[in-house]
PDB file of C-alpha atoms in Angstrom:
ATOM      1  CA  MET A   1      84.742  63.925  92.381  1.00 57.00           C
ATOM      2  CA  THR A   2      85.407  66.259  95.281  1.00 78.00           C
ATOM      3  CA  ASN A   3      84.813  69.968  94.898  1.00 85.00           C
ATOM      4  CA  ILE A   4      87.748  72.031  96.068  1.00 83.00           C
ATOM      5  CA  ILE A   5      87.390  75.580  97.249  1.00 80.00           C
ATOM      6  CA  ASP A   6      90.613  77.482  96.651  1.00 79.00           C
ATOM      7  CA  LEU A   7      90.903  79.650  99.760  1.00 77.00           C
ATOM      8  CA  ASP A   8      94.192  81.056  98.486  1.00 75.00           C
ATOM      9  CA  ALA A   9      92.026  83.261  96.263  1.00 72.00           C
ATOM     10  CA  LEU A  10      90.847  84.975  99.453  1.00 72.00           C
ATOM     11  CA  ALA A  11      94.316  85.633 100.860  1.00 74.00           C
ATOM     12  CA  TYR A  12      95.283  89.250 101.327  1.00 76.00           C
ATOM     13  CA  ALA A  13      97.971  90.754  99.170  1.00 79.00           C
ATOM     14  CA  ASP A  14     100.827  92.370 101.045  1.00 87.00           C
ATOM     15  CA  THR A  15     100.318  95.712  99.334  1.00 91.00           C
ATOM     16  CA  ALA A  16      97.844  97.831  97.425  1.00 93.00           C
ATOM     17  CA  ILE A  17      98.082 101.190  95.688  1.00 93.00           C
ATOM     18  CA  TYR A  18      96.199 104.058  97.304  1.00 94.00           C
ATOM     19  CA  THR A  19      95.225 106.824  94.903  1.00 94.00           C
ATOM     20  CA  VAL A  20      94.804 110.306  96.353  1.00 92.00           C
ATOM     21  CA  LYS A  21      91.896 112.120  94.740  1.00 92.00           C
ATOM     22  CA  HIS A  22      90.644 115.652  95.217  1.00 92.00           C
ATOM     23  CA  PRO A  23      87.522 115.359  97.408  1.00 90.00           C
ATOM     24  CA  LYS A  24      85.401 117.697  95.253  1.00 92.00           C
ATOM     25  CA  THR A  25      86.646 117.225  91.716  1.00 95.00           C
ATOM     26  CA  GLY A  26      87.824 113.627  91.901  1.00 93.00           C
ATOM     27  CA  ALA A  27      91.031 114.641  90.111  1.00 96.00           C
ATOM     28  CA  VAL A  28      93.854 112.182  90.756  1.00 94.00           C
ATOM     29  CA  LEU A  29      96.614 113.881  92.736  1.00 91.00           C
ATOM     30  CA  GLY A  30      98.945 110.878  92.968  1.00 89.00           C
ATOM     31  CA  SER A  31      99.223 107.370  94.316  1.00 90.00           C
ATOM     32  CA  PHE A  32     101.503 105.391  96.603  1.00 91.00           C
ATOM     33  CA  PRO A  33     101.832 101.840  97.947  1.00 92.00           C
ATOM     34  CA  VAL A  34     100.340 100.899 101.298  1.00 94.00           C
ATOM     35  CA  ALA A  35     100.854  97.850 103.476  1.00 94.00           C
ATOM     36  CA  GLY A  36      98.078  95.306 103.733  1.00 91.00           C
ATOM     37  CA  PRO A  37      96.903  93.599 106.934  1.00 89.00           C
ATOM     38  CA  GLY A  38      99.624  90.951 106.851  1.00 88.00           C
ATOM     39  CA  HIS A  39     102.518  93.040 105.548  1.00 93.00           C
ATOM     40  CA  PRO A  40     105.684  92.572 107.657  1.00 93.00           C
ATOM     41  CA  GLN A  41     106.128  96.345 108.119  1.00 93.00           C
ATOM     42  CA  LEU A  42     102.638  96.716 109.555  1.00 94.00           C
ATOM     43  CA  LEU A  43     102.968  93.631 111.768  1.00 95.00           C
ATOM     44  CA  GLU A  44     106.286  94.954 113.085  1.00 96.00           C
ATOM     45  CA  TRP A  45     104.717  98.334 113.883  1.00 96.00           C
ATOM     46  CA  GLU A  46     101.761  96.660 115.638  1.00 96.00           C
ATOM     47  CA  GLU A  47     104.117  94.544 117.758  1.00 97.00           C
ATOM     48  CA  ALA A  48     106.209  97.604 118.691  1.00 97.00           C
ATOM     49  CA  GLU A  49     103.013  99.480 119.584  1.00 96.00           C
ATOM     50  CA  ARG A  50     101.859  96.554 121.745  1.00 97.00           C
ATOM     51  CA  ARG A  51     105.182  96.544 123.617  1.00 97.00           C
ATOM     52  CA  ARG A  52     105.028 100.339 124.047  1.00 96.00           C
ATOM     53  CA  SER A  53     101.502 100.104 125.438  1.00 95.00           C
ATOM     54  CA  ILE A  54     102.479  97.387 127.922  1.00 96.00           C
ATOM     55  CA  ALA A  55     105.491  99.411 129.093  1.00 97.00           C
ATOM     56  CA  GLU A  56     103.284 102.491 129.531  1.00 95.00           C
ATOM     57  CA  LEU A  57     100.766 100.490 131.586  1.00 95.00           C
ATOM     58  CA  GLN A  58     103.507  98.958 133.750  1.00 97.00           C
ATOM     59  CA  ALA A  59     105.009 102.387 134.421  1.00 96.00           C
ATOM     60  CA  TYR A  60     101.583 103.709 135.407  1.00 96.00           C
ATOM     61  CA  GLN A  61     100.932 100.764 137.719  1.00 96.00           C
ATOM     62  CA  MET A  62     104.259 101.369 139.467  1.00 97.00           C
ATOM     63  CA  GLU A  63     103.532 105.104 139.753  1.00 96.00           C
ATOM     64  CA  ALA A  64     100.044 104.379 141.153  1.00 95.00           C
ATOM     65  CA  ARG A  65     101.411 101.868 143.713  1.00 96.00           C
ATOM     66  CA  GLU A  66     104.022 104.365 144.862  1.00 96.00           C
ATOM     67  CA  ALA A  67     101.350 107.068 145.245  1.00 95.00           C
ATOM     68  CA  ILE A  68      99.100 104.756 147.245  1.00 95.00           C
ATOM     69  CA  ASP A  69     101.999 103.643 149.459  1.00 95.00           C
ATOM     70  CA  ALA A  70     102.862 107.305 150.093  1.00 96.00           C
ATOM     71  CA  GLY A  71      99.233 108.134 150.911  1.00 95.00           C
ATOM     72  CA  GLN A  72      98.909 110.345 147.855  1.00 96.00           C
ATOM     73  CA  THR A  73      96.199 110.617 145.258  1.00 94.00           C
ATOM     74  CA  VAL A  74      96.432 108.063 142.494  1.00 94.00           C
ATOM     75  CA  PRO A  75      97.689 109.796 139.330  1.00 94.00           C
ATOM     76  CA  PRO A  76      95.510 109.906 136.230  1.00 94.00           C
ATOM     77  CA  THR A  77      95.836 106.956 133.862  1.00 94.00           C
ATOM     78  CA  PRO A  78      97.704 107.369 130.587  1.00 92.00           C
ATOM     79  CA  GLU A  79      94.342 107.454 128.797  1.00 91.00           C
ATOM     80  CA  GLU A  80      93.079 110.211 131.083  1.00 93.00           C
ATOM     81  CA  LYS A  81      96.203 112.276 130.344  1.00 93.00           C
ATOM     82  CA  ARG A  82      95.764 112.080 126.564  1.00 93.00           C
ATOM     83  CA  THR A  83      94.663 115.226 124.797  1.00 94.00           C
ATOM     84  CA  VAL A  84      92.755 115.444 121.532  1.00 91.00           C
ATOM     85  CA  ALA A  85      96.062 116.308 119.852  1.00 90.00           C
ATOM     86  CA  ASP A  86      97.661 113.179 121.359  1.00 93.00           C
ATOM     87  CA  ILE A  87      94.807 111.016 120.069  1.00 93.00           C
ATOM     88  CA  ARG A  88      94.962 112.611 116.613  1.00 91.00           C
ATOM     89  CA  LYS A  89      98.741 112.011 116.506  1.00 93.00           C
ATOM     90  CA  ALA A  90      98.405 108.373 117.632  1.00 94.00           C
ATOM     91  CA  ASN A  91      95.707 107.701 115.028  1.00 95.00           C
ATOM     92  CA  ALA A  92      97.833 109.317 112.313  1.00 95.00           C
ATOM     93  CA  GLU A  93     100.864 107.234 113.348  1.00 95.00           C
ATOM     94  CA  ARG A  94      98.750 104.075 113.229  1.00 95.00           C
ATOM     95  CA  LEU A  95      97.575 104.930 109.721  1.00 96.00           C
ATOM     96  CA  ALA A  96     101.059 106.035 108.612  1.00 95.00           C
ATOM     97  CA  ALA A  97     102.364 102.576 109.566  1.00 96.00           C
ATOM     98  CA  HIS A  98     100.717 101.443 106.312  1.00 95.00           C
ATOM     99  CA  VAL A  99     102.838 103.805 104.169  1.00 93.00           C
ATOM    100  CA  LEU A 100     105.493 101.901 102.271  1.00 93.00           C
ATOM    101  CA  PRO A 101     108.731 103.330 100.867  1.00 88.00           C
ATOM    102  CA  SER A 102     108.218 104.903  97.442  1.00 87.00           C
ATOM    103  CA  ASP A 103     109.293 107.883  95.378  1.00 84.00           C
ATOM    104  CA  PHE A 104     106.073 109.727  96.230  1.00 83.00           C
ATOM    105  CA  SER A 105     106.467 113.318  97.447  1.00 86.00           C
ATOM    106  CA  VAL A 106     103.903 115.845  98.612  1.00 88.00           C
ATOM    107  CA  LYS A 107     103.728 119.596  98.551  1.00 87.00           C
ATOM    108  CA  ILE A 108     102.424 121.135 101.765  1.00 86.00           C
ATOM    109  CA  ASP A 109     102.771 124.667 103.054  1.00 84.00           C
ATOM    110  CA  GLY A 110     104.701 125.535  99.887  1.00 89.00           C
ATOM    111  CA  LYS A 111     107.375 122.875 100.519  1.00 90.00           C
ATOM    112  CA  THR A 112     107.879 119.567  98.769  1.00 92.00           C
ATOM    113  CA  VAL A 113     108.716 116.696 101.115  1.00 90.00           C
ATOM    114  CA  GLU A 114     109.229 112.987 100.600  1.00 89.00           C
ATOM    115  CA  PHE A 115     106.163 111.047 101.715  1.00 87.00           C
ATOM    116  CA  THR A 116     107.716 108.623 104.204  1.00 89.00           C
ATOM    117  CA  ARG A 117     106.082 106.894 107.136  1.00 89.00           C
ATOM    118  CA  GLU A 118     107.372 109.660 109.414  1.00 89.00           C
ATOM    119  CA  THR A 119     106.236 112.588 107.270  1.00 91.00           C
ATOM    120  CA  ALA A 120     102.962 110.780 106.563  1.00 92.00           C
ATOM    121  CA  ALA A 121     102.154 110.687 110.284  1.00 93.00           C
ATOM    122  CA  GLU A 122     102.699 114.430 110.545  1.00 91.00           C
ATOM    123  CA  ILE A 123     100.658 115.162 107.410  1.00 92.00           C
ATOM    124  CA  LEU A 124      97.843 112.771 108.325  1.00 93.00           C
ATOM    125  CA  ALA A 125      97.505 114.478 111.730  1.00 92.00           C
ATOM    126  CA  ASN A 126      97.159 117.897 110.088  1.00 90.00           C
ATOM    127  CA  PRO A 127      93.578 119.080 110.742  1.00 87.00           C
ATOM    128  CA  ARG A 128      93.761 121.356 107.657  1.00 88.00           C
ATOM    129  CA  ILE A 129      93.658 118.371 105.301  1.00 88.00           C
ATOM    130  CA  PRO A 130      91.328 115.810 106.891  1.00 90.00           C
ATOM    131  CA  PHE A 131      90.314 114.324 103.536  1.00 91.00           C
ATOM    132  CA  LEU A 132      93.706 112.598 103.197  1.00 91.00           C
ATOM    133  CA  TYR A 133      93.344 110.903 106.584  1.00 93.00           C
ATOM    134  CA  GLU A 134      89.703 110.006 105.960  1.00 94.00           C
ATOM    135  CA  GLY A 135      90.315 108.622 102.469  1.00 94.00           C
ATOM    136  CA  MET A 136      93.360 106.604 103.421  1.00 94.00           C
ATOM    137  CA  PHE A 137      91.617 105.306 106.550  1.00 95.00           C
ATOM    138  CA  ARG A 138      88.664 104.059 104.499  1.00 95.00           C
ATOM    139  CA  PHE A 139      91.036 102.498 101.959  1.00 95.00           C
ATOM    140  CA  VAL A 140      93.193 100.498 104.389  1.00 94.00           C
ATOM    141  CA  LYS A 141      90.195  99.399 106.455  1.00 93.00           C
ATOM    142  CA  SER A 142      88.393  98.079 103.387  1.00 91.00           C
ATOM    143  CA  THR A 143      89.980  94.647 103.205  1.00 85.00           C
ATOM    144  CA  GLU A 144      88.702  94.146  99.654  1.00 87.00           C
ATOM    145  CA  ASN A 145      91.419  96.571  98.539  1.00 90.00           C
ATOM    146  CA  PHE A 146      94.019  93.978  99.504  1.00 88.00           C
ATOM    147  CA  MET A 147      92.396  90.976  97.843  1.00 82.00           C
ATOM    148  CA  PRO A 148      93.201  89.601  94.394  1.00 71.00           C
ATOM    149  CA  ASN A 149      91.056  91.063  91.614  1.00 64.00           C
ATOM    150  CA  SER A 150      89.599  87.701  90.678  1.00 49.00           C
ATOM    151  CA  ALA A 151      89.759  84.047  91.523  1.00 44.00           C
ATOM    152  CA  GLY A 152      93.003  82.639  90.223  1.00 43.00           C
ATOM    153  CA  ALA A 153      94.596  86.118  90.001  1.00 40.00           C
TER     154      ALA A 153
END
């Protein structure tokens, strides 16, 4: 008899539930669904980001060629132009791409707002609450969170 290894048991789930906990007390503050590595929403965002990056590079190359042809100094690259705030925003947007539609809302600065992908990016970039970014980052990067609980699950 042939032994069969069921690799389907290792396939990622499309979603997982991320639970927000207070960093000191561990109290559960709420939970919301997040996209796994193969979720269509995340793949779509990654493809759009790839196209945006290529367009940015092409625009820079054209700008640099024009500067060289005009005998001017080559402009700084897009990476050289980025500020810490730009990097923080880009990282938050990348992480927010995992946020799936739900009825989850958050209260921040005394206001309650729906926790959408757009508001998530803004909140995740907020340096006043780094624990949310850090916790969610660890969660989505830990691929075990998107695997079935047990073989045959």
